[in-house]
PDB file of C-alpha atoms in Angstrom:
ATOM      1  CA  UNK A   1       0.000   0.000   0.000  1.00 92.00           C
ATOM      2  CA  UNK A   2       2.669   2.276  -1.077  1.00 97.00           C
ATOM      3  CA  UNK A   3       2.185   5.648  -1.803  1.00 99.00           C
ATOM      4  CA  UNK A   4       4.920   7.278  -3.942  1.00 99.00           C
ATOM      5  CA  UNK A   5       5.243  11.029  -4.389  1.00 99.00           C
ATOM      6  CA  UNK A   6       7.238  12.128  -7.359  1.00 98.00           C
ATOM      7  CA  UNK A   7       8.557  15.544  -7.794  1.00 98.00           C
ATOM      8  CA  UNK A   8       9.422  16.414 -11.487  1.00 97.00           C
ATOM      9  CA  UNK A   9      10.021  19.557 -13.587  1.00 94.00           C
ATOM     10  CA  UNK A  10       7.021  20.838 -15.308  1.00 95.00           C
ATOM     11  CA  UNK A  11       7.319  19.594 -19.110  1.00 94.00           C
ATOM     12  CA  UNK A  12      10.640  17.213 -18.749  1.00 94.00           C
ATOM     13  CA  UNK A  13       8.394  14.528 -18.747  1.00 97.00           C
ATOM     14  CA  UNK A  14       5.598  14.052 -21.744  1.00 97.00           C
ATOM     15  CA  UNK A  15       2.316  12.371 -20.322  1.00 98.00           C
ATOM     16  CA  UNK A  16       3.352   9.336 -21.663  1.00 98.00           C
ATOM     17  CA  UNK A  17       6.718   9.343 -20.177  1.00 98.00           C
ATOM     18  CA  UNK A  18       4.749  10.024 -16.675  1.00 98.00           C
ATOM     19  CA  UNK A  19       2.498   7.236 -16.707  1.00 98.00           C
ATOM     20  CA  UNK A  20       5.305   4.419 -17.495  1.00 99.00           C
ATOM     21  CA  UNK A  21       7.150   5.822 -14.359  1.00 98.00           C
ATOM     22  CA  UNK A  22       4.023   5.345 -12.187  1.00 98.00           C
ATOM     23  CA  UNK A  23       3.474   2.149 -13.897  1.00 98.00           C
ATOM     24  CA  UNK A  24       7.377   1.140 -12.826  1.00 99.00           C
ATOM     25  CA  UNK A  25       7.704   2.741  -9.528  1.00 99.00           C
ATOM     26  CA  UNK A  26       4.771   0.708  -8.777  1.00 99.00           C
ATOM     27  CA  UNK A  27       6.224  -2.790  -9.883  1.00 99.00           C
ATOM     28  CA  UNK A  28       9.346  -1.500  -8.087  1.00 99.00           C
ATOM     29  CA  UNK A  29       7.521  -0.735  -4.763  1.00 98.00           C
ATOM     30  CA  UNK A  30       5.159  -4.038  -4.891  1.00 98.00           C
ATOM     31  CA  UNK A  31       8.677  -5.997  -5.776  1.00 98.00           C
ATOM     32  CA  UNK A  32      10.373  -4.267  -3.189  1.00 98.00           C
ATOM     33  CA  UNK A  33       8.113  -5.200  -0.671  1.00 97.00           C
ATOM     34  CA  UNK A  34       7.912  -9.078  -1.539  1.00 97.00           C
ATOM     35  CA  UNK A  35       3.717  -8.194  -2.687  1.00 97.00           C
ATOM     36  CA  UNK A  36       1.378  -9.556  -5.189  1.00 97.00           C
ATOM     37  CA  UNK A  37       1.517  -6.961  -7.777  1.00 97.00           C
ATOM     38  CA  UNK A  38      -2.152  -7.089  -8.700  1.00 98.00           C
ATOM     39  CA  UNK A  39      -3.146  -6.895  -5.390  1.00 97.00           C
ATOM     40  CA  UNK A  40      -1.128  -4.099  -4.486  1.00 97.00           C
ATOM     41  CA  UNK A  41      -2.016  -2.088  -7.782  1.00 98.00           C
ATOM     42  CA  UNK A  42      -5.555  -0.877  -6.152  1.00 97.00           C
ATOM     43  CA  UNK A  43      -3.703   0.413  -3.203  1.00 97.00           C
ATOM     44  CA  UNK A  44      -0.508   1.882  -4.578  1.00 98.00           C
ATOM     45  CA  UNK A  45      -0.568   5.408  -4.896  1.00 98.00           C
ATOM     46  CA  UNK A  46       1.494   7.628  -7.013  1.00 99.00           C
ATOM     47  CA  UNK A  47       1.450  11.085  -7.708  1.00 98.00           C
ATOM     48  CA  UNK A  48       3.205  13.641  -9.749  1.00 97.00           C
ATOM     49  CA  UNK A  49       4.026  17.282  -8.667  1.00 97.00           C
ATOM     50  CA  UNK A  50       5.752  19.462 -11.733  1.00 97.00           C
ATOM     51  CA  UNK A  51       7.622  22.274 -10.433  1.00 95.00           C
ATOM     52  CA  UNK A  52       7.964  25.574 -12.867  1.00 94.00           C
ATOM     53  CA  UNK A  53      11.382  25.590 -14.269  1.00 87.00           C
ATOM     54  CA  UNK A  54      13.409  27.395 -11.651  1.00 86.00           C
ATOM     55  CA  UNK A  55      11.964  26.600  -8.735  1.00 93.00           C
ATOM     56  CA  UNK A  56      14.422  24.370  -7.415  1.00 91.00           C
ATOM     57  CA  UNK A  57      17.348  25.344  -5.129  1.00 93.00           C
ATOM     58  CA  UNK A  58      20.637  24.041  -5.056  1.00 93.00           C
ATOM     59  CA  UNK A  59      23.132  24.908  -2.516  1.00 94.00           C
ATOM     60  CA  UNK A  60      21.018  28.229  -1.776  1.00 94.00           C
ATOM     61  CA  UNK A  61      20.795  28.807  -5.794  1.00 94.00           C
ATOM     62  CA  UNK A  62      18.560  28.571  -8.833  1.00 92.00           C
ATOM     63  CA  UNK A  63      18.755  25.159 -11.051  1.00 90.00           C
ATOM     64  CA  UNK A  64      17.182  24.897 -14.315  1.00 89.00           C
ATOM     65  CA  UNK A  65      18.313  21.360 -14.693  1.00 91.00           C
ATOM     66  CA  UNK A  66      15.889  18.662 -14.005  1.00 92.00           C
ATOM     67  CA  UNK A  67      15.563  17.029 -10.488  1.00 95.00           C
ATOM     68  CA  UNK A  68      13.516  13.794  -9.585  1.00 98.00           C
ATOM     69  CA  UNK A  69      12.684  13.100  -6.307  1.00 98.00           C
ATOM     70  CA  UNK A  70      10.720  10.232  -5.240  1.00 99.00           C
ATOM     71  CA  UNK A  71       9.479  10.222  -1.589  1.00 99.00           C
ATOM     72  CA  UNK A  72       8.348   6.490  -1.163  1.00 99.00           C
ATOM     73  CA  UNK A  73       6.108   5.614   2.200  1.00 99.00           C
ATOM     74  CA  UNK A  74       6.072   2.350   2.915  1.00 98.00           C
ATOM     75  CA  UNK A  75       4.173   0.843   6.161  1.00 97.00           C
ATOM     76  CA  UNK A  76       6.862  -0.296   8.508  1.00 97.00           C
ATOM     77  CA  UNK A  77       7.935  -3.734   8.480  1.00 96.00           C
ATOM     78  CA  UNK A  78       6.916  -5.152   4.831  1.00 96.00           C
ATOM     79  CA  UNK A  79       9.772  -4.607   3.225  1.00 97.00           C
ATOM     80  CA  UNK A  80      13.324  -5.642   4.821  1.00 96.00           C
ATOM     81  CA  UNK A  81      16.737  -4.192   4.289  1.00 97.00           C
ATOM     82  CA  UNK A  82      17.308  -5.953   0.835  1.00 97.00           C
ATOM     83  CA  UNK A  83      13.645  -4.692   0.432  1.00 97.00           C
ATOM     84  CA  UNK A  84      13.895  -0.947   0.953  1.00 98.00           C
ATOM     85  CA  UNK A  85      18.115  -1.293  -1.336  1.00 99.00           C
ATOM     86  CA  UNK A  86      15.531  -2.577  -4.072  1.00 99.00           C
ATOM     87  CA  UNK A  87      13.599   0.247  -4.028  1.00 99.00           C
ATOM     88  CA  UNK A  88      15.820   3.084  -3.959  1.00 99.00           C
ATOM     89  CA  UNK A  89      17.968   1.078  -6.748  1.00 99.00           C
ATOM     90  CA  UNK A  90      14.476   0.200  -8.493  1.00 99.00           C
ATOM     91  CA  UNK A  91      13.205   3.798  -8.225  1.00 99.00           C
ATOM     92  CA  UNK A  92      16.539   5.249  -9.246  1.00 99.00           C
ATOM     93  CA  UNK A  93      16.651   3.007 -12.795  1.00 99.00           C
ATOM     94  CA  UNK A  94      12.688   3.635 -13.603  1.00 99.00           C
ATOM     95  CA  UNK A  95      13.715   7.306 -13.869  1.00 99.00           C
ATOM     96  CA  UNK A  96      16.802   6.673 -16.122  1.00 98.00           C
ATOM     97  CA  UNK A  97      14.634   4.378 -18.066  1.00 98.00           C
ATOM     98  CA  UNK A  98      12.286   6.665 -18.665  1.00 98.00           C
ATOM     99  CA  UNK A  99      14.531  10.059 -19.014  1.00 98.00           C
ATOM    100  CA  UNK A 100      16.920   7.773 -21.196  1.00 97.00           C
ATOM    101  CA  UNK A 101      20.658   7.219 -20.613  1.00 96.00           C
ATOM    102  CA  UNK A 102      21.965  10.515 -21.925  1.00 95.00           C
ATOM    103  CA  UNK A 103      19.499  12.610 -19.965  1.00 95.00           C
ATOM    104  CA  UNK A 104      19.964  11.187 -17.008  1.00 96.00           C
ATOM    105  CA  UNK A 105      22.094  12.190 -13.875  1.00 96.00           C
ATOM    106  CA  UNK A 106      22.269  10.054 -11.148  1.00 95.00           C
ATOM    107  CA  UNK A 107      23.187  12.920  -8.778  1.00 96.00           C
ATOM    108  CA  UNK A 108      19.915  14.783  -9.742  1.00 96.00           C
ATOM    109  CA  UNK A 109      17.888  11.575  -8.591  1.00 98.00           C
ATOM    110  CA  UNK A 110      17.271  11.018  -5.174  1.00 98.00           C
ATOM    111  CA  UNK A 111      15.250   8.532  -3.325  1.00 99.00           C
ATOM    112  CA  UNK A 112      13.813   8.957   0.460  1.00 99.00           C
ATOM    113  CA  UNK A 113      12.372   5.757   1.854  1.00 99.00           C
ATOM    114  CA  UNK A 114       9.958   6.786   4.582  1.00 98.00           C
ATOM    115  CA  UNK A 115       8.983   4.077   6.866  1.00 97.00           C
ATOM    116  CA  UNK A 116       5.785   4.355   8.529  1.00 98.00           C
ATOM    117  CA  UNK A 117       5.065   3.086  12.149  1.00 97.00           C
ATOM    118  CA  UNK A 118       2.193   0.607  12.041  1.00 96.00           C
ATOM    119  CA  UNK A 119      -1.140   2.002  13.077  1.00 97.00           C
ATOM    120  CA  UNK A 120      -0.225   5.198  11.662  1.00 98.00           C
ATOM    121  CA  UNK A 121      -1.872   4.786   8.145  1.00 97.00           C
ATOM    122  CA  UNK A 122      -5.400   5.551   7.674  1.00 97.00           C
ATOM    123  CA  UNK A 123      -7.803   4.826   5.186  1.00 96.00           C
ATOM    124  CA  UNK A 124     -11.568   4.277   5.183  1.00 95.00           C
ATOM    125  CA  UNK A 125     -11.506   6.353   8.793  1.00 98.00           C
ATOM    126  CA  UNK A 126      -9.423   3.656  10.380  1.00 97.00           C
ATOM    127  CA  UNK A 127      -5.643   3.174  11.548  1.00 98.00           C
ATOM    128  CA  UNK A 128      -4.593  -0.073   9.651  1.00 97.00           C
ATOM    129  CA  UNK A 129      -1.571  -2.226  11.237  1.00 97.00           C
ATOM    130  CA  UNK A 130       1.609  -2.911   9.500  1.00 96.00           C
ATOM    131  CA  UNK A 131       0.040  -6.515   9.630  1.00 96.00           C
ATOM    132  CA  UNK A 132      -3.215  -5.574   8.145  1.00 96.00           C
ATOM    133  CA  UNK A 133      -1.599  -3.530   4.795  1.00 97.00           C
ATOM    134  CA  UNK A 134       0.613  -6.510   4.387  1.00 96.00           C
ATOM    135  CA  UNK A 135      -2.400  -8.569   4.413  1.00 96.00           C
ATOM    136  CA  UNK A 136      -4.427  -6.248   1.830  1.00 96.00           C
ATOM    137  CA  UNK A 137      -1.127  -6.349  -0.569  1.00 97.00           C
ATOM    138  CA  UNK A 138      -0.760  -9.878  -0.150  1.00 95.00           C
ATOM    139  CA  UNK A 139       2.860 -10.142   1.829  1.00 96.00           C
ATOM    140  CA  UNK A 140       4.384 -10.922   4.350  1.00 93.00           C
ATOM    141  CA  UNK A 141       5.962  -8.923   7.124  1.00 93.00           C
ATOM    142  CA  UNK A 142       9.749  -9.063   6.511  1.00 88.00           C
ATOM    143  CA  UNK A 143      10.517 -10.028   9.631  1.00 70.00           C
ATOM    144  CA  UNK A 144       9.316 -12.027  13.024  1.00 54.00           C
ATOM    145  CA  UNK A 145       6.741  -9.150  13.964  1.00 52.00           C
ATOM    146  CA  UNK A 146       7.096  -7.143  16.614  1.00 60.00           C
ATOM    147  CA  UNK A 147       4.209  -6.900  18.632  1.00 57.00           C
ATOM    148  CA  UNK A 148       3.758  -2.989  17.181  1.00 59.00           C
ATOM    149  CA  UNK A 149       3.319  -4.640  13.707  1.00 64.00           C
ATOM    150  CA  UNK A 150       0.863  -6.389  14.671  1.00 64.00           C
ATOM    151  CA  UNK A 151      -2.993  -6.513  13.908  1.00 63.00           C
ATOM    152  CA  UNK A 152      -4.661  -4.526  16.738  1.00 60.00           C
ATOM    153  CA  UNK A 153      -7.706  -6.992  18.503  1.00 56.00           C
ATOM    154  CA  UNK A 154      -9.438  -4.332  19.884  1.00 53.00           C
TER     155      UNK A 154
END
């Protein structure tokens, strides 16, 4: 039940070009986190913010050149170590895929991996367990649960 926030310049990317990275960073992110990729689709979330030319800061000044940044939540526990290496790696070659070889610097590509605690994802008005997304995406937690992970009985 990923949800993966891209941050692109406006018009680097054709609309084409933006759905095949959703389409990968969402293989990457089910793959990443050992899922059933059609069961995850439903619940993996991507979207796409295009920043006006400019509007990035580097070191305090103005860059024109194109910057990707992909924040990618992930609900703690479901993906291990290996996992989370996958998805930054994953992430990192589904934008040079997509921006092509010659466009692409790895530099100007980052990846931030946010883990978050069980029972601190909502949807439907509830607070869903690590154990309960890794049940809806049809995986496993990556390691012996702690007790936090864990579906809540109340």
């Amino acid at each position: 039940m990923p949800l993966i926030e891209a941050k692109v310049q406006r018009g680097a990317l054709s609309d084409e070009q933006l759905d095949d990275l959703a389409t990968r960073l969402t293989e990457v992110a089910s793959d990443a986190e050992g899922s059933d990729l059609e069961k995850a689709k439903p619940v993996t979330w991507v979207t796409v913010d295009e920043y006006d030319r400019g509007h990035w800061q580097v070191g305090g000044e103005r860059s024109d050149d194109p910057r990707y940044l992909i924040h990618a939540h992930l609900a703690a526990g479901i993906a291990d170590e290996a996992g989370k290496d996958h998805l930054v790696a994953g992430m990192t070659d589904a934008v040079r895929e997509v921006v092509g070889e010659d466009a692409f610097v790895p530099m100007a590509c980052w990846v931030v991996v946010d883990e978050v605690p069980s029972r601190h994802w909502g949807a439907g008005g509830s607070r869903l367990s690590s154990a309960e997304i890794a049940n809806v995406v049809g995986a496993e937690l990556a390691e012996a649960a702690p007790e936090e992970l864990e579906a809540d009985d109340d």
